[in-house]
Amino acid sequence: MKKNRERFCNREREFVYEFKVGSQCLELRVPLKFPVQENASHLHGRLMLLHNLPCFIEKDLKEALSQFIEEESLRDHDRNAEACLEAVTSSEVDLHQLAGSWAKAYAETTLEHARPEEPSWDEDFADVYHDLIHSPASETLLNLEHNYFVSISELIGERDVELKKLRERQGVEMEKVMQELGKSLTDQDVNSLAAQHFESQQDLENKWANELKQSTAIQKQEYQEWVIKLHQDLKNPNNSSLSEEIKVQPNQFRESAEANGRIYEEQRKLEESFTIHLGAQLKTMHNLRLLRADMLDFCRHKRHHRSGVKLHRLQTALSLYSTSLCGLVLLVDNRINSYSGIKRDFATVCQECTDFHFPRIEEQLEVVQQVVLYARTQRRSKLKDAYDSGNRNGGSDDKTKNADRNYLNILPGEFYITRHSNLSEIHVAFHLCVDDNVKSGNITARDPAIMGLRNILKVCCTHDVTTISIPLLLVHDMSEGPLHSYLCNRTERHTI
């Protein structure tokens, strides 16, 4: 049947249109290749422009062209159908194979015959965890997570000690070399030693990074398997060992918590709360809490639990798969990484505890980089098309150059989102890109940082983020001004 279809396709037919201009009879002949891929309206506009046709025949020409294309297409379909039927009756085509292909096409395009979507492991685990965290086993889950956190914290502590010893030893070696510089050693010897020190640090950091990655992967697998098994055991009422399994860890944890409870003393926070109503007719209530704290205090876990800290962690776990999520705004630069500043500190906090539900912070940032790369590619191609199509002025050229120069970076006012289940009071982090303009003190309502905050609040409203923590003056560091320095270390926490 493909041969018959090809026989009637790709044929060229001539469209003939006669019209009068005054006393002259004119004729328009246009060869058309069938099947016609172009829209009839677009083809009609091209003919009017190309042949400089009078406007009074525009409507009639369009109707004649559409009718010609429709009639010739129907004739082709009829011929094709007759050829297919003829091939079936003459046994050129296997009837069973034809019926099978039709049945397959119908089943794949009809909803009632579509296969149900297979549930993913992440969705199943989320449902199981949500059931367990709202059951008597919730304390056991939190204690197990805390034990894993302590294990990773000890591993990170060993890494920091070993790196500190290496740097101290390298510092002593460098001092000795600098004392001999110009006597028995040259600049080349100093550079060679510095290169050796850098390589040694990189090797040690890579070794510990791989060990931490492997440990968190093992913890995540063990935790998820244990959660699934516990959920299955809860469904079996005849399981006598279940109650003991749930009780063992809390007792052990209470002993260690009581023994170390005096060591940890939480810093007292200064805070004030307000309730405001917004709206003219339909008023909505918002709770504002002005808090003096470090932004990362909402993310850090405390090594030695107290009752208040544990309640915060329980509340965060209970609302993980709910419609009342908690968010945090971090002010970052235009590079999507975790190498410096608040980004590095935030990534360090994320690494202190294994995330049992979402990918690691490094993996999420890699996905964001890929998305930004694709978006920049699309934006650059559109700017290039606009520039090539006639917008050859200085502004378009500058935009194109900026798109090329900042190809892998985000712009001020843009933000990316990371998801977390391993932070103390936060589920979602909004990484808002800002520039030095936020420190100038003359921010307007149309500033990119303010527009970015508006977009973040829109995302919060549409995705069930009901509590969000925002740096009050859009800065994380202290400044020289007295009022600014007083308020800089304050955080506004907004409950929607």
XYZ file of N, CA, C and O in Angstrom, residues 99-276:
712
model
N -5.277 -5.897 9.932
C -6.200 -5.770 11.061
C -5.439 -5.585 12.369
O -5.856 -4.818 13.251
N -4.310 -6.274 12.520
C -3.503 -6.116 13.737
C -2.928 -4.714 13.886
O -2.915 -4.148 14.984
N -2.447 -4.152 12.786
C -1.899 -2.795 12.846
C -2.981 -1.775 13.165
O -2.757 -0.822 13.921
N -4.194 -1.983 12.603
C -5.304 -1.084 12.920
C -5.698 -1.189 14.390
O -5.950 -0.182 15.061
N -5.768 -2.406 14.900
C -6.135 -2.594 16.308
C -5.093 -1.973 17.235
O -5.428 -1.353 18.260
N -3.806 -2.112 16.899
C -2.744 -1.535 17.714
C -2.826 -0.009 17.715
O -2.695 0.635 18.772
N -3.048 0.582 16.516
C -3.142 2.039 16.423
C -4.339 2.554 17.209
O -4.258 3.578 17.905
N -5.448 1.831 17.157
C -6.650 2.247 17.890
C -6.429 2.163 19.393
O -6.827 3.054 20.160
N -5.780 1.077 19.837
C -5.549 0.896 21.276
C -4.579 1.934 21.823
O -4.705 2.387 22.963
N -3.583 2.342 21.006
C -2.590 3.302 21.488
C -3.109 4.731 21.516
O -2.577 5.560 22.250
N -4.133 5.030 20.728
C -4.642 6.392 20.650
C -5.968 6.592 21.373
O -6.467 7.708 21.438
N -6.546 5.544 21.940
C -7.820 5.636 22.639
C -7.586 5.500 24.135
O -6.900 4.588 24.591
N -8.158 6.401 24.917
C -7.882 6.452 26.342
C -8.369 5.212 27.076
O -7.701 4.725 27.984
N -9.525 4.679 26.698
C -10.077 3.540 27.433
C -9.221 2.284 27.285
O -9.309 1.373 28.118
N -8.395 2.222 26.225
C -7.516 1.070 26.038
C -6.093 1.339 26.516
O -5.228 0.463 26.414
N -5.828 2.556 27.014
C -4.474 2.885 27.451
C -4.126 2.146 28.737
O -4.980 1.926 29.607
N -2.875 1.780 28.861
C -2.422 1.097 30.069
C -2.305 2.090 31.223
O -1.893 3.229 31.035
N -2.650 1.672 32.413
C -2.487 2.588 33.559
C -1.016 2.864 33.835
O -0.155 2.014 33.602
N -0.751 4.071 34.296
C 0.624 4.439 34.593
C 1.152 3.616 35.766
O 0.475 3.462 36.780
N 2.356 3.121 35.596
C 2.963 2.340 36.666
C 3.495 3.282 37.751
O 4.205 4.231 37.452
N 3.126 3.035 39.003
C 3.626 3.911 40.078
C 5.134 3.805 40.227
O 5.710 2.725 40.108
N 5.768 4.914 40.484
C 7.221 4.935 40.636
C 7.594 4.622 42.081
O 6.776 4.707 43.005
N 8.883 4.289 42.273
C 9.380 3.977 43.610
C 9.271 5.196 44.528
O 8.902 5.074 45.706
N 9.563 6.398 43.981
C 9.501 7.611 44.799
C 8.084 7.869 45.302
O 7.888 8.248 46.463
N 7.089 7.660 44.446
C 5.701 7.878 44.856
C 5.279 6.860 45.906
O 4.600 7.210 46.895
N 5.657 5.602 45.712
C 5.311 4.576 46.698
C 5.964 4.873 48.038
O 5.324 4.768 49.095
N 7.245 5.237 48.020
C 7.944 5.519 49.266
C 7.355 6.750 49.946
O 7.253 6.789 51.188
N 6.967 7.760 49.173
C 6.352 8.955 49.764
C 5.051 8.604 50.481
O 4.787 9.088 51.596
N 4.226 7.756 49.868
C 2.969 7.350 50.511
C 3.232 6.550 51.786
O 2.564 6.753 52.813
N 4.196 5.641 51.716
C 4.513 4.827 52.886
C 5.041 5.707 54.020
O 4.627 5.565 55.188
N 5.951 6.627 53.691
C 6.510 7.506 54.721
C 5.430 8.391 55.337
O 5.412 8.610 56.556
N 4.524 8.896 54.508
C 3.454 9.760 55.012
C 2.568 8.994 55.994
O 2.131 9.552 57.008
N 2.301 7.734 55.705
C 1.493 6.921 56.627
C 2.237 6.677 57.940
O 1.642 6.759 59.025
N 3.533 6.368 57.854
C 4.289 6.031 59.063
C 4.534 7.246 59.952
O 4.493 7.136 61.183
N 4.797 8.413 59.348
C 5.115 9.586 60.149
C 3.884 10.080 60.894
O 4.000 10.817 61.889
N 2.682 9.678 60.443
C 1.443 10.011 61.141
C 0.945 8.830 61.970
O -0.251 8.738 62.273
N 1.832 7.951 62.334
C 1.492 6.772 63.135
C 2.351 6.761 64.395
O 3.235 7.617 64.563
N 2.133 5.805 65.308
C 2.994 5.718 66.508
C 4.466 5.482 66.194
O 5.308 5.656 67.078
N 4.783 5.106 64.955
C 6.183 4.862 64.589
C 6.931 6.141 64.245
O 8.111 6.086 63.869
N 6.285 7.300 64.378
C 6.936 8.556 63.976
C 8.180 8.836 64.809
O 9.211 9.271 64.282
N 8.107 8.565 66.128
C 9.273 8.819 66.979
C 10.441 7.921 66.597
O 11.605 8.343 66.617
N 10.120 6.701 66.214
C 11.181 5.784 65.783
C 11.857 6.302 64.519
O 13.092 6.241 64.390
N 11.075 6.805 63.577
C 11.648 7.349 62.346
C 12.570 8.522 62.641
O 13.681 8.611 62.106
N 12.126 9.434 63.502
C 12.949 10.597 63.816
C 14.228 10.204 64.534
O 15.305 10.766 64.278
N 14.137 9.234 65.427
C 15.332 8.799 66.142
C 16.335 8.131 65.206
O 17.550 8.320 65.332
N 15.820 7.338 64.264
C 16.708 6.702 63.297
C 17.385 7.750 62.419
O 18.591 7.668 62.143
N 16.617 8.736 61.977
C 17.206 9.815 61.173
C 18.265 10.569 61.971
O 19.313 10.950 61.435
N 18.002 10.786 63.260
C 18.979 11.500 64.091
C 20.254 10.673 64.255
O 21.367 11.227 64.241
N 20.117 9.369 64.424
C 21.304 8.515 64.546
C 22.142 8.559 63.274
O 23.381 8.612 63.331
N 21.479 8.545 62.135
C 22.198 8.676 60.865
C 22.897 10.033 60.784
O 24.027 10.147 60.291
N 22.212 11.071 61.252
C 22.801 12.422 61.246
C 24.050 12.479 62.122
O 25.070 13.062 61.732
N 23.991 11.860 63.281
C 25.153 11.843 64.168
C 26.318 11.113 63.502
O 27.480 11.538 63.589
N 26.018 10.005 62.814
C 27.068 9.240 62.140
C 27.753 10.069 61.060
O 28.988 10.106 60.965
N 26.964 10.765 60.248
C 27.550 11.606 59.198
C 28.305 12.779 59.805
O 29.378 13.174 59.317
N 27.775 13.349 60.891
C 28.465 14.470 61.531
C 29.827 14.050 62.055
O 30.811 14.797 61.938
N 29.907 12.850 62.636
C 31.200 12.360 63.111
C 32.169 12.159 61.957
O 33.365 12.467 62.065
N 31.644 11.669 60.821
C 32.498 11.473 59.656
C 33.018 12.817 59.136
O 34.197 12.951 58.774
N 32.136 13.823 59.107
C 32.551 15.154 58.662
C 33.568 15.748 59.638
O 34.531 16.412 59.231
N 33.368 15.501 60.939
C 34.340 15.978 61.918
C 35.713 15.362 61.715
O 36.738 16.063 61.798
N 35.763 14.073 61.430
C 37.045 13.426 61.139
C 37.689 14.019 59.894
O 38.910 14.226 59.845
N 36.873 14.303 58.889
C 37.414 14.920 57.671
C 38.018 16.289 57.964
O 39.127 16.607 57.511
N 37.286 17.105 58.723
C 37.781 18.454 59.024
C 39.081 18.406 59.825
O 39.998 19.208 59.589
N 39.170 17.459 60.785
C 40.392 17.337 61.585
C 41.570 16.939 60.711
O 42.673 17.500 60.811
N 41.343 15.980 59.822
C 42.429 15.520 58.959
C 42.862 16.616 57.995
O 44.069 16.799 57.743
N 41.903 17.367 57.439
C 42.260 18.471 56.549
C 43.004 19.567 57.303
O 43.944 20.177 56.774
N 42.600 19.833 58.550
C 43.267 20.853 59.344
C 44.718 20.456 59.633
O 45.638 21.280 59.518
N 44.917 19.184 59.991
C 46.287 18.716 60.244
C 47.153 18.814 58.989
O 48.316 19.214 59.049
N 46.566 18.472 57.824
C 47.317 18.552 56.578
C 47.714 19.988 56.278
O 48.866 20.270 55.896
N 46.780 20.940 56.468
C 47.090 22.346 56.184
C 48.148 22.879 57.152
O 49.015 23.668 56.754
N 48.059 22.485 58.413
C 49.065 22.934 59.375
C 50.446 22.387 59.017
O 51.452 23.120 59.073
N 50.507 21.116 58.646
C 51.782 20.530 58.263
C 52.337 21.193 57.014
O 53.541 21.479 56.912
N 51.449 21.459 56.048
C 51.902 22.126 54.831
C 52.337 23.567 55.117
O 53.272 24.071 54.482
N 51.682 24.224 56.071
C 52.089 25.575 56.422
C 53.482 25.616 57.021
O 54.284 26.516 56.710
N 53.782 24.629 57.890
C 55.124 24.558 58.472
C 56.163 24.307 57.382
O 57.246 24.932 57.365
N 55.854 23.415 56.447
C 56.786 23.126 55.357
C 57.018 24.355 54.492
O 58.162 24.652 54.089
N 55.958 25.094 54.231
C 56.100 26.278 53.387
C 56.919 27.362 54.086
O 57.709 28.076 53.440
N 56.744 27.497 55.411
C 57.541 28.486 56.144
C 59.034 28.157 56.071
O 59.876 29.042 55.886
N 59.363 26.876 56.215
C 60.764 26.470 56.127
C 61.334 26.751 54.744
O 62.482 27.224 54.603
N 60.545 26.489 53.723
C 61.016 26.737 52.355
C 61.194 28.226 52.112
O 62.170 28.658 51.468
N 60.259 29.050 52.631
C 60.381 30.489 52.424
C 61.609 31.051 53.133
O 62.204 32.039 52.671
N 61.995 30.440 54.262
C 63.210 30.903 54.953
C 64.467 30.611 54.144
O 65.452 31.343 54.232
N 64.436 29.524 53.362
C 65.596 29.152 52.554
C 65.552 29.763 51.156
O 66.433 29.487 50.350
N 64.483 30.538 50.871
C 64.353 31.143 49.548
C 65.468 32.160 49.329
O 65.707 33.048 50.154
N 66.168 32.032 48.230
C 67.273 32.914 47.910
C 68.612 32.420 48.409
O 69.656 32.981 48.047
N 68.599 31.421 49.271
C 69.842 30.842 49.777
C 70.144 29.543 49.039
O 71.028 29.483 48.189
N 69.382 28.510 49.403
C 69.589 27.209 48.744
C 68.423 26.816 47.851
O 68.493 25.804 47.156
N 67.320 27.600 47.894
C 66.117 27.281 47.108
C 65.743 28.463 46.233
O 66.067 29.619 46.544
N 65.046 28.163 45.132
C 64.617 29.193 44.182
C 63.092 29.275 44.142
O 62.390 28.499 44.795
N 62.601 30.234 43.346
C 61.151 30.374 43.195
C 60.529 29.120 42.596
O 59.372 28.770 42.903
N 61.268 28.451 41.742
C 60.752 27.223 41.140
C 60.521 26.148 42.204
O 59.544 25.403 42.141
N 61.377 26.086 43.198
C 61.186 25.123 44.287
C 59.938 25.449 45.096
O 59.178 24.550 45.495
N 59.701 26.757 45.330
C 58.500 27.167 46.066
C 57.238 26.822 45.281
O 56.264 26.286 45.834
N 57.241 27.105 43.980
C 56.073 26.780 43.151
C 55.836 25.275 43.098
O 54.691 24.813 43.119
N 56.899 24.515 43.013
C 56.760 23.061 42.984
C 56.154 22.533 44.280
O 55.271 21.657 44.278
N 56.596 23.072 45.426
C 56.047 22.649 46.711
C 54.579 23.050 46.838
O 53.748 22.281 47.345
N 54.251 24.271 46.377
C 52.851 24.724 46.431
C 51.954 23.826 45.578
O 50.829 23.496 45.972
N 52.461 23.396 44.408
C 51.687 22.498 43.551
C 51.484 21.145 44.225
O 50.394 20.550 44.157
N 52.532 20.657 44.914
C 52.399 19.393 45.638
C 51.384 19.508 46.773
O 50.575 18.601 46.994
N 51.413 20.630 47.484
C 50.445 20.836 48.568
C 49.017 20.877 48.031
O 48.108 20.275 48.616
N 48.818 21.583 46.932
C 47.478 21.671 46.348
C 46.981 20.297 45.899
O 45.820 19.933 46.137
N 47.856 19.530 45.281
C 47.479 18.201 44.822
C 47.150 17.288 45.999
O 46.194 16.502 45.945
N 47.912 17.407 47.084
C 47.641 16.590 48.271
C 46.286 16.942 48.883
O 45.514 16.057 49.285
N 45.976 18.242 48.940
C 44.680 18.664 49.468
C 43.536 18.158 48.593
O 42.503 17.680 49.099
N 43.711 18.251 47.275
C 42.672 17.778 46.368
C 42.442 16.281 46.517
O 41.295 15.810 46.543
N 43.516 15.523 46.636
C 43.376 14.072 46.801
C 42.641 13.731 48.094
O 41.765 12.855 48.113
N 43.005 14.422 49.173
C 42.355 14.141 50.455
C 40.885 14.554 50.429
O 40.014 13.822 50.935
N 40.583 15.712 49.836
C 39.185 16.154 49.742
C 38.364 15.205 48.871
O 37.213 14.895 49.204
N 38.926 14.741 47.771
C 38.214 13.789 46.912
C 37.975 12.471 47.632
O 36.910 11.849 47.495
N 38.975 12.039 48.421
C 38.823 10.793 49.174
C 37.659 10.894 50.157
O 36.803 10.004 50.225
N 37.605 11.992 50.919
C 36.519 12.148 51.876
C 35.176 12.390 51.193
O 34.144 11.953 51.698
N 35.186 13.090 50.059
C 33.929 13.309 49.325
C 33.345 11.985 48.849
O 32.131 11.744 48.957
N 34.202 11.099 48.332
C 33.715 9.790 47.895
C 33.217 8.956 49.072
O 32.198 8.250 48.962
N 33.910 9.063 50.201
C 33.483 8.293 51.374
C 32.146 8.795 51.903
O 31.271 7.996 52.278
N 31.966 10.121 51.925
C 30.681 10.680 52.360
C 29.555 10.309 51.401
O 28.449 9.957 51.828
N 29.844 10.366 50.116
C 28.829 10.006 49.127
C 28.424 8.549 49.267
O 27.230 8.206 49.208
N 29.388 7.677 49.479
C 29.092 6.256 49.649
C 28.320 6.005 50.942
O 27.365 5.212 50.957
N 28.695 6.686 52.016
C 28.004 6.494 53.296
C 26.552 6.964 53.220
O 25.641 6.275 53.705
N 26.317 8.127 52.597
C 24.944 8.617 52.471
C 24.107 7.717 51.570
O 22.918 7.499 51.840
N 24.711 7.161 50.527
C 23.977 6.250 49.651
C 23.569 4.977 50.408
O 22.434 4.490 50.269
N 24.483 4.453 51.222
C 24.167 3.256 52.020
C 23.080 3.569 53.040
O 22.134 2.786 53.233
N 23.187 4.725 53.697
C 22.171 5.102 54.674
C 20.795 5.249 54.021
O 19.786 4.798 54.573
N 20.764 5.887 52.853
C 19.486 6.094 52.175
C 18.845 4.769 51.793
O 17.633 4.566 51.988
N 19.637 3.832 51.286
C 19.099 2.531 50.909
C 18.604 1.761 52.137
O 17.505 1.194 52.119
N 19.407 1.764 53.205
C 18.995 1.065 54.422
C 17.717 1.676 55.002
O 16.804 0.954 55.416
N 17.656 2.991 55.020
C 16.499 3.674 55.599
C 15.231 3.368 54.812
O 14.185 3.048 55.394
N 15.307 3.461 53.493
C 14.119 3.215 52.676
C 13.656 1.763 52.790
O 12.452 1.490 52.884
N 14.591 0.833 52.799
C 14.214 -0.574 52.953
C 13.591 -0.813 54.321
O 12.611 -1.572 54.440
N 14.142 -0.189 55.368
C 13.587 -0.370 56.699
C 12.193 0.224 56.796
O 11.300 -0.345 57.427
N 11.960 1.385 56.187
C 10.647 2.023 56.210
C 9.615 1.147 55.497
O 8.486 0.951 55.992
N 9.975 0.597 54.356
C 9.047 -0.273 53.620
C 8.725 -1.519 54.446
O 7.554 -1.943 54.540
N 9.739 -2.105 55.066
C 9.522 -3.306 55.873
C 8.651 -2.999 57.079
O 7.739 -3.774 57.421
N 8.900 -1.864 57.742
C 8.082 -1.491 58.893
C 6.634 -1.267 58.497
O 5.706 -1.661 59.225
N 6.412 -0.669 57.355
C 5.048 -0.440 56.885
C 4.338 -1.756 56.586
O 3.145 -1.919 56.891
N 5.056 -2.697 56.015
C 4.464 -4.011 55.764
C 4.155 -4.740 57.073
O 3.122 -5.408 57.190
N 5.053 -4.602 58.062
C 4.813 -5.255 59.354
C 3.621 -4.643 60.076
O 2.890 -5.342 60.796
N 3.411 -3.346 59.913
C 2.260 -2.705 60.559
C 0.936 -3.207 60.012
O -0.086 -3.188 60.705
N 0.963 -3.633 58.749
C -0.262 -4.183 58.164
C -0.585 -5.571 58.689
O -1.699 -6.058 58.501
N 0.401 -6.216 59.311
C 0.210 -7.566 59.841
C -0.026 -7.479 61.341
O 0.921 -7.295 62.125
N -1.241 -7.593 61.792
C -1.517 -7.439 63.231
C -0.968 -8.575 64.077
O -0.871 -8.461 65.292
N -0.614 -9.708 63.474
C -0.122 -10.862 64.228
C 1.379 -10.810 64.481
O 1.950 -11.751 65.035
N 2.037 -9.728 64.056
C 3.482 -9.622 64.221
C 3.777 -9.167 65.643
O 3.557 -8.014 66.013
N 4.266 -10.072 66.488
C 4.499 -9.767 67.900
C 5.774 -8.961 68.119
O 5.914 -8.273 69.127
N 6.726 -9.045 67.215
C 8.007 -8.342 67.386
C 7.944 -6.894 66.935
O 8.917 -6.163 67.083
N 6.794 -6.464 66.434
C 6.697 -5.115 65.896
C 6.811 -4.063 66.993
O 7.528 -3.073 66.858
N 6.113 -4.271 68.110
C 6.146 -3.283 69.182
C 7.554 -3.128 69.748
O 7.999 -2.030 70.055
N 8.278 -4.225 69.873
C 9.653 -4.142 70.359
C 10.539 -3.405 69.368
O 11.419 -2.641 69.748
N 10.284 -3.635 68.072
C 11.086 -2.971 67.046
C 10.896 -1.459 67.104
O 11.826 -0.690 66.887
N 9.672 -1.026 67.424
C 9.390 0.403 67.497
C 9.952 1.016 68.770
O 10.400 2.159 68.788
N 9.992 0.244 69.858
C 10.382 0.813 71.147
C 11.882 0.836 71.386
O 12.365 1.596 72.206
N 12.634 0.020 70.714
C 14.057 -0.124 71.033
C 14.800 1.187 70.862
O 15.471 1.660 71.778
N 14.662 1.782 69.715
C 15.469 2.966 69.419
C 15.125 4.178 70.286
O 16.021 4.861 70.745
N 13.825 4.471 70.574
C 13.557 5.610 71.438
C 14.210 5.488 72.806
O 14.735 6.452 73.346
N 14.191 4.297 73.431
C 14.801 4.132 74.744
C 16.297 4.399 74.693
O 16.859 5.066 75.542
N 16.944 3.842 73.671
C 18.375 4.065 73.541
C 18.672 5.547 73.320
O 19.621 6.090 73.861
N 17.843 6.178 72.550
C 18.102 7.581 72.248
C 17.878 8.473 73.467
O 18.609 9.419 73.688
N 16.835 8.141 74.253
C 16.563 8.969 75.421
C 17.738 8.973 76.389
O 18.066 9.977 76.986
N 18.378 7.826 76.535
C 19.514 7.762 77.442
C 20.638 8.681 76.973
O 21.206 9.436 77.750
N 20.945 8.621 75.688
C 22.014 9.473 75.181
C 21.618 10.938 75.195
O 22.446 11.808 75.426
N 20.324 11.198 74.986
C 19.874 12.590 74.975
C 19.916 13.177 76.376
O 20.314 14.323 76.573
N 19.488 12.392 77.378
C 19.528 12.889 78.742
C 20.958 13.078 79.221
O 21.260 13.998 79.970
N 21.859 12.198 78.777
C 23.255 12.313 79.198
C 23.917 13.549 78.618
O 24.750 14.179 79.267
N 23.513 13.904 77.398
C 24.167 15.037 76.724
C 23.286 16.277 76.676
O 23.624 17.246 76.016
N 22.131 16.231 77.339
C 21.198 17.341 77.248
C 21.732 18.627 77.824
O 21.372 19.715 77.389
N 22.590 18.524 78.833
C 23.111 19.743 79.458
C 24.172 20.413 78.592
O 24.508 21.585 78.807
N 24.759 19.660 77.648
C 25.850 20.225 76.855
C 25.346 21.303 75.913
O 25.974 22.341 75.725
N 24.177 21.028 75.335
C 23.666 21.961 74.324
C 22.782 23.017 74.988
O 21.910 22.704 75.769
N 23.025 24.246 74.700
C 22.212 25.341 75.227
C 21.889 26.276 74.079
O 22.767 26.934 73.527
N 20.649 26.290 73.706
C 20.235 27.042 72.522
C 20.293 28.554 72.772
O 19.926 29.029 73.838
N 20.807 29.246 71.816
C 20.909 30.701 71.929
C 19.527 31.327 71.890
O 18.687 30.975 71.076
N 19.303 32.216 72.802
C 18.008 32.857 72.879
C 17.820 33.797 71.692
O 18.708 34.593 71.383
N 16.651 33.719 71.071
C 16.383 34.520 69.890
C 15.455 35.672 70.244
O 14.518 35.515 71.020
N 15.714 36.825 69.633
C 14.849 37.985 69.781
C 13.838 37.968 68.643
O 14.207 37.870 67.478
N 12.567 38.084 68.959
C 11.549 38.020 67.919
C 10.317 38.805 68.326
O 10.027 39.005 69.511
N 9.592 39.248 67.309
C 8.309 39.925 67.482
C 7.360 39.401 66.419
O 7.772 39.120 65.285
N 6.078 39.285 66.761
C 5.079 38.728 65.839
C 3.999 39.762 65.567
O 3.640 40.565 66.441
N 3.490 39.736 64.340
C 2.441 40.646 63.907
C 1.416 39.853 63.096
O 1.753 38.858 62.458
N 0.184 40.311 63.109
C -0.872 39.757 62.267
C -1.443 40.882 61.425
O -1.863 41.912 61.979
N -1.460 40.718 60.112
C -1.956 41.748 59.210
C -3.059 41.168 58.346
O -3.134 39.948 58.127
